[in-house]
Amino acid sequence: MQELINRQRAFFNSNETKNIDFRIQALKKLKKILEEITKLMDEAIYADFKKSSFDNFTTELALIFHDLNEAIGKVKKWAKVKSVSTNLMNMPAKSYLIPEPLGVSLVIGAWNYPYQLSLAPAIAAIAAGNTVILKPSELPANTSRVLAKMINTNFDPAFFTVVEGGIKETTELLEQKFDKIFFTGSVPVGKIVYQAAAKHLTPVTLELGGKSPAFITESCNLAISTKRLVWSKFLNAGQTCIAPDYVLVHESVKNDFLQLVKKEIESSQFAFENDNYVQIISEKNMHRLAQMIPKEKVYLGGNYDVAKRYFEPTVLTDVSFEDKVMEEEIFGPILPVITYTKLDEAIALVKKGSKPLSCYVYTSDKEIRKKILHEISFGGWLCK
Ligand code: NAD
């Protein structure tokens, strides 16, 4: 690891990555390779998750190509020196903002969108003129192998390379000094990464998870809201960081909402054992999900097959914040439904936990929308 990082640092210090044309050529090369190996990538992700090539395109590759095209088109502008006004203390000088790369970067990816979560930060790091060591998640072994082969046979390791592995390899990497670490994953591992980076005062970006609520209010278009909610919850079998974790539904629309959820799931691609329904990543996670379900609260689903790693889209009703399923991020196809009567009380319950990564507000009522935006801190969606 030390030798690899020394090589990357020497390459960075050669100033080659500061050349904008070098960056554009590297990004174009990556784009061309990805276009050539799309079929291989489809096969690998199907082997890891049973994810269809359509879903692989819409939830992974399309986003990567978007980032590549944007970076190729805009990196010259992003890297431009900008003239800014000078404050009194520095008068009569002239002042500039000069964008500069940080140096050797480490990207640690999560497994749930294994291509996109690894490549998007790597693309950004390359566009900004850094060298990159990419450590994809070890859990989807086939996609990790495809990424390693694709990058390690086409790029100079002194500039861009993949190190495969799990906890042991990541721990060894984290002992080294990097100039930037970009981590996507869970809160507990985020803390490990942050502590390791602190020893070297390395700047870190953490893309973590959490429990994201969805509000189904009395004033929403219930049919459209339910359709959208079911799609965003069960896409990738619920293994999405910004998926709605649980639903807060106003009691006046609860029964209609549950019926619509049932209808929507049964007619969707998420139906149990549909060939396009994504598997759970591991047996360990199958067991973790299974023990979250209170049997007496199952409204729909609740079945699973550990050997096949299939977990049926499951809806729980009459859930309270004291239930086990509300203790940690679900990260799977289980949707707890909690009824509320007063919006203030529902908001207070959300705020008892950590700030949600996202929040979905289904309402046509401007006052409700304003109130939730004002009182809860989140990045997210407002829908009618
Ligand atoms: P994870 O934290 O278990 O693993 C992430 C990475 O850290 C992997 O590459 C893994 O090899 C490495 N790792 C695991 N344990 C480690 C340890 N003890 N020491 C050093 N490295 C270690 O996360 P995951 O299970 O891959 O992903 C799921 C989590 O990621 C969920 O919480 C989800 O919400 C979150 N997530 C967030 C985003 C976002 O953009 N905010 C996107 C996707 C996933």
XYZ file of C-alpha atoms and ligand atoms in Angstrom:
428
model
C 0.000 0.000 0.000
C 2.804 2.355 1.025
C 4.633 1.797 -2.253
C 1.485 2.357 -4.296
C 0.783 5.616 -2.509
C 4.402 6.732 -2.935
C 4.082 6.110 -6.668
C 0.822 8.065 -6.840
C 2.354 10.936 -4.867
C 5.363 11.047 -7.174
C 3.036 11.082 -10.184
C 0.924 13.854 -8.660
C 4.073 15.853 -7.935
C 5.094 15.536 -11.592
C 2.173 18.002 -12.205
C 0.815 15.918 -15.068
C -2.704 15.800 -13.589
C -2.742 19.593 -13.405
C -2.933 19.650 -17.174
C -6.637 19.948 -18.081
C -6.177 18.060 -21.350
C -4.678 15.130 -19.423
C -7.810 14.991 -17.260
C -10.150 15.230 -20.250
C -8.267 12.449 -22.059
C -8.449 10.221 -18.953
C -12.202 10.807 -18.617
C -12.776 10.165 -22.324
C -10.772 6.962 -22.053
C -12.847 5.800 -19.088
C -16.041 6.566 -21.020
C -14.891 4.588 -24.044
C -13.936 1.559 -21.917
C -17.267 1.636 -20.084
C -19.119 1.731 -23.407
C -17.136 -1.278 -24.589
C -17.711 -3.399 -21.471
C -21.370 -2.610 -20.770
C -22.345 -6.223 -21.410
C -19.710 -7.500 -18.962
C -20.959 -5.050 -16.373
C -24.556 -6.216 -16.901
C -23.514 -9.836 -16.439
C -21.519 -9.123 -13.283
C -24.293 -7.191 -11.572
C -26.815 -9.869 -12.526
C -24.527 -12.486 -10.965
C -24.237 -10.418 -7.770
C -27.851 -9.237 -7.390
C -30.011 -10.541 -10.241
C -30.286 -6.908 -11.276
C -31.624 -6.516 -14.836
C -29.649 -4.710 -17.523
C -32.461 -2.133 -17.702
C -32.066 -1.335 -13.980
C -28.290 -1.444 -14.354
C -28.568 1.234 -17.004
C -31.127 3.467 -15.258
C -29.694 3.270 -11.716
C -25.969 2.933 -12.426
C -24.548 3.429 -15.912
C -26.735 6.354 -17.035
C -25.632 8.309 -13.957
C -21.978 7.499 -14.566
C -22.177 8.565 -18.223
C -23.956 11.739 -17.140
C -21.116 12.563 -14.726
C -18.491 11.738 -17.341
C -20.132 13.921 -20.001
C -20.585 16.776 -17.575
C -16.977 16.604 -16.357
C -15.569 16.329 -19.890
C -17.674 19.327 -21.001
C -17.143 21.552 -17.976
C -13.758 20.757 -16.432
C -12.053 23.619 -18.299
C -14.559 26.073 -16.834
C -14.347 24.529 -13.355
C -10.555 24.797 -13.335
C -10.457 28.444 -14.460
C -8.859 31.033 -12.227
C -11.587 33.441 -11.068
C -11.068 37.076 -10.245
C -12.807 38.088 -6.987
C -13.144 41.326 -5.061
C -10.463 42.264 -2.547
C -11.263 42.972 1.090
C -10.087 46.085 2.876
C -7.172 44.392 4.663
C -5.586 43.309 1.394
C -6.110 46.567 -0.524
C -4.762 47.550 -3.018
C -4.008 43.935 -4.083
C -5.910 41.884 -6.649
C -7.556 38.648 -5.474
C -8.193 35.356 -7.238
C -9.712 31.956 -6.546
C -7.365 29.343 -7.964
C -8.884 25.826 -8.014
C -6.200 23.243 -7.294
C -6.214 19.467 -6.861
C -5.620 18.018 -3.402
C -3.287 15.163 -4.389
C -3.657 11.430 -3.753
C -7.292 10.509 -3.126
C -8.911 7.392 -1.728
C -12.460 6.450 -2.772
C -14.165 3.765 -0.672
C -17.372 2.480 -2.253
C -20.507 0.832 -0.859
C -22.105 -2.290 -2.332
C -25.669 -1.224 -3.031
C -24.949 0.594 -6.305
C -21.461 -0.814 -6.778
C -20.563 0.858 -10.090
C -22.053 4.279 -9.559
C -20.968 4.743 -5.927
C -17.391 3.831 -6.841
C -17.025 5.578 -10.171
C -18.898 8.850 -9.573
C -16.468 10.053 -6.848
C -13.514 8.739 -8.863
C -14.670 10.747 -11.910
C -14.956 13.872 -9.763
C -11.491 13.296 -8.293
C -9.944 12.842 -11.748
C -11.738 15.919 -13.117
C -10.287 17.910 -10.212
C -6.760 16.716 -11.043
C -6.143 14.150 -8.300
C -4.763 10.644 -8.500
C -7.201 7.951 -7.348
C -7.058 4.711 -5.406
C -10.496 3.122 -5.595
C -11.564 0.479 -3.074
C -14.955 -0.925 -4.134
C -17.067 -2.937 -1.716
C -16.025 -6.596 -1.553
C -19.590 -7.881 -1.108
C -20.656 -7.828 -4.769
C -17.569 -9.822 -5.806
C -18.316 -9.909 -9.553
C -18.800 -6.172 -9.970
C -15.697 -5.497 -7.852
C -13.674 -7.810 -10.132
C -14.979 -6.123 -13.306
C -14.072 -2.681 -11.953
C -10.584 -3.853 -10.939
C -9.891 -5.507 -14.282
C -11.241 -2.623 -16.319
C -9.256 0.050 -14.493
C -6.081 -1.856 -13.669
C -5.509 -3.031 -17.234
C -6.165 0.365 -18.787
C -4.695 2.969 -16.442
C -1.263 3.562 -14.959
C -1.532 2.576 -11.265
C 0.468 5.669 -10.412
C -2.588 7.650 -11.572
C -5.755 5.535 -11.150
C -6.012 2.059 -9.676
C -8.377 -0.326 -7.914
C -7.462 -2.128 -4.699
C -9.941 -4.922 -4.045
C -10.688 -6.233 -0.573
C -12.678 -5.942 2.628
C -11.986 -4.765 6.169
C -8.331 -5.898 6.252
C -7.329 -4.136 3.027
C -9.362 -1.009 3.818
C -7.775 -0.814 7.281
C -4.318 -1.059 5.713
C -5.191 1.676 3.230
C -6.557 3.909 5.982
C -3.247 3.718 7.860
C -1.627 5.633 4.986
C -1.669 9.358 4.461
C -4.064 10.511 1.751
C -4.892 14.045 0.684
C -8.619 13.328 0.400
C -10.873 10.426 1.369
C -14.348 9.967 -0.088
C -16.332 7.314 1.747
C -19.790 5.941 0.994
C -21.256 3.508 3.508
C -22.701 3.046 6.954
C -22.494 5.373 9.951
C -20.371 2.972 12.104
C -17.749 2.508 9.382
C -17.915 6.251 8.609
C -16.716 6.864 12.169
C -13.768 4.471 11.648
C -12.806 6.267 8.430
C -13.093 9.692 10.042
C -10.880 8.657 12.980
C -8.235 7.164 10.692
C -8.236 10.306 8.523
C -7.946 12.568 11.573
C -4.495 11.117 12.358
C -3.222 12.665 9.113
C -5.624 15.653 9.113
C -6.951 14.366 5.798
C -10.167 16.029 4.585
C -13.036 13.548 4.283
C -16.395 13.417 2.560
C -18.788 10.941 4.178
C -21.872 9.775 2.278
C -23.753 7.862 4.974
C -27.196 6.402 5.593
C -30.006 6.776 8.097
C -33.744 6.538 8.588
C -35.533 8.644 5.968
C -39.238 9.316 6.565
C -42.057 9.798 4.049
C -45.126 11.851 4.963
C -48.408 10.828 3.349
C -50.646 13.722 4.320
C -54.430 14.037 4.131
C -54.094 16.435 1.192
C -51.956 14.495 -1.293
C -52.911 12.848 -4.576
C -52.961 9.405 -3.006
C -52.765 7.315 -6.176
C -49.744 9.152 -7.591
C -48.043 9.451 -4.193
C -48.385 5.733 -3.528
C -47.033 4.831 -6.948
C -43.972 7.011 -6.406
C -43.455 5.847 -2.855
C -43.613 2.152 -3.757
C -41.127 2.637 -6.582
C -38.621 4.552 -4.467
C -38.916 2.146 -1.539
C -38.671 -1.180 -3.350
C -36.273 -0.265 -6.151
C -33.094 -2.326 -5.625
C -35.093 -4.296 -3.004
C -34.988 -1.311 -0.656
C -31.174 -1.245 -0.648
C -30.943 2.465 -1.472
C -29.508 5.050 0.928
C -32.218 7.608 0.132
C -35.116 5.129 0.013
C -38.026 6.092 2.260
C -37.287 4.037 5.370
C -40.753 4.377 6.929
C -44.074 6.120 6.239
C -45.955 8.538 8.449
C -49.525 8.455 7.175
C -52.390 10.671 8.287
C -55.051 8.503 9.919
C -57.822 9.801 7.606
C -56.124 8.265 4.531
C -54.425 5.250 6.118
C -56.821 2.550 4.899
C -56.979 3.872 1.337
C -53.200 4.204 1.334
C -52.633 0.602 2.466
C -54.993 -0.735 -0.197
C -53.252 1.283 -2.886
C -49.799 0.111 -1.681
C -50.951 -3.509 -1.941
C -52.340 -2.984 -5.444
C -49.203 -1.154 -6.551
C -46.783 -3.802 -5.251
C -48.779 -6.677 -6.694
C -48.826 -5.140 -10.152
C -45.206 -3.979 -10.122
C -41.825 -5.451 -11.020
C -41.276 -5.858 -7.276
C -43.605 -8.836 -7.011
C -41.905 -11.694 -5.141
C -39.571 -13.816 -7.275
C -40.100 -11.687 -10.368
C -36.931 -12.139 -12.398
C -36.307 -8.395 -12.245
C -36.639 -8.172 -8.473
C -33.183 -7.570 -6.992
C -31.720 -9.980 -4.399
C -30.567 -9.053 -0.908
C -26.789 -8.675 -0.883
C -25.942 -11.406 1.651
C -27.334 -14.118 3.915
C -26.265 -12.016 6.872
C -28.504 -9.201 5.690
C -31.357 -11.665 5.048
C -31.226 -12.639 8.734
C -30.858 -9.026 9.842
C -34.030 -8.101 7.932
C -35.986 -11.187 9.006
C -35.543 -10.480 12.690
C -36.884 -6.925 12.259
C -40.399 -8.082 11.390
C -43.057 -8.238 14.136
C -45.270 -11.036 12.708
C -48.505 -9.615 14.148
C -47.945 -6.334 12.275
C -47.455 -7.752 8.778
C -50.009 -6.221 6.405
C -48.451 -7.584 3.220
C -45.572 -9.961 2.400
C -43.238 -11.093 5.166
C -41.940 -14.153 3.293
C -38.343 -14.762 2.327
C -35.997 -17.436 1.040
C -32.533 -17.240 2.592
C -30.871 -19.582 0.087
C -32.158 -17.561 -2.887
C -31.647 -14.241 -1.075
C -35.225 -13.202 -1.949
C -37.089 -10.977 0.439
C -40.702 -10.273 -0.367
C -41.808 -6.620 -0.435
C -43.223 -6.324 3.069
C -45.555 -3.734 4.550
C -46.036 -3.440 8.301
C -48.945 -1.585 9.821
C -49.674 -0.030 13.236
C -45.940 0.309 13.808
C -44.667 2.520 16.641
C -41.264 4.101 17.204
C -40.654 1.533 19.960
C -40.673 -1.388 17.486
C -37.360 -3.033 16.608
C -37.783 -2.111 12.936
C -37.523 1.575 13.945
C -34.192 1.175 15.747
C -31.839 1.225 12.764
C -31.819 1.946 9.027
C -33.773 -0.889 7.374
C -31.948 -0.961 4.039
C -34.237 -3.643 2.656
C -37.779 -4.161 1.327
C -39.674 -3.628 4.594
C -42.003 -0.619 4.834
C -43.271 0.251 8.327
C -46.425 2.380 8.316
C -46.979 4.661 11.303
C -50.266 6.543 11.687
C -50.411 10.131 12.922
C -53.215 12.536 13.707
C -51.312 15.735 14.471
C -48.516 16.854 12.172
C -46.645 18.486 15.068
C -46.415 15.147 16.848
C -45.192 13.349 13.733
C -42.521 15.997 13.169
C -41.421 15.735 16.808
C -41.003 11.946 16.436
C -38.824 12.378 13.337
C -36.697 14.973 15.118
C -36.049 12.623 18.048
C -33.722 10.662 15.741
C -30.673 11.828 13.766
C -31.208 14.243 10.872
C -32.611 12.173 8.017
C -30.593 11.839 4.815
C -33.789 12.465 2.843
C -37.465 13.054 3.504
C -40.425 12.642 1.160
C -43.362 14.986 1.650
C -46.503 14.022 -0.251
C -48.909 16.941 0.031
C -50.750 19.565 -2.009
C -51.021 21.784 1.054
C -48.501 24.616 0.846
C -48.637 25.246 4.595
C -47.735 21.626 5.416
C -44.922 21.723 2.907
C -43.567 24.960 4.362
C -43.840 23.663 7.913
C -41.930 20.424 7.245
C -39.270 22.253 5.232
C -38.883 24.753 8.046
C -38.765 22.248 10.907
C -36.905 19.198 9.580
C -33.401 19.342 8.146
C -33.041 17.051 5.137
C -32.152 16.800 1.486
C -35.191 15.488 -0.315
C -38.388 15.632 -2.228
C -41.664 17.508 -2.165
C -44.431 15.845 -4.149
C -48.124 16.698 -4.693
P -20.277 -0.385 4.981
O -20.052 0.792 5.850
O -20.431 -1.717 5.617
O -19.099 -0.566 3.917
C -18.657 0.502 3.099
C -17.206 0.271 2.733
O -16.411 0.243 3.913
C -16.942 -1.028 1.990
O -16.047 -0.751 0.926
C -16.305 -1.926 3.031
O -15.348 -2.821 2.494
C -15.612 -0.941 3.970
N -15.617 -1.407 5.356
C -16.554 -2.161 5.970
N -16.228 -2.364 7.263
C -15.053 -1.731 7.465
C -14.192 -1.570 8.593
N -14.492 -2.110 9.778
N -13.065 -0.844 8.450
C -12.745 -0.302 7.265
N -13.527 -0.425 6.152
C -14.646 -1.125 6.251
O -21.537 0.035 4.105
P -22.305 -0.829 3.045
O -22.995 -1.931 3.782
O -21.422 -1.143 1.902
O -23.384 0.215 2.505
C -24.595 0.430 3.142
C -24.633 1.769 3.845
O -24.181 2.793 2.984
C -26.035 2.170 4.249
O -26.004 2.760 5.519
C -26.429 3.197 3.201
O -27.433 4.092 3.605
C -25.123 3.879 2.960
N -25.086 4.517 1.651
C -25.021 5.874 1.571
C -25.023 6.502 0.331
C -24.982 8.020 0.205
O -24.724 8.509 -0.894
N -25.218 8.772 1.267
C -25.080 5.735 -0.821
C -25.141 4.347 -0.696
C -25.118 3.747 0.541
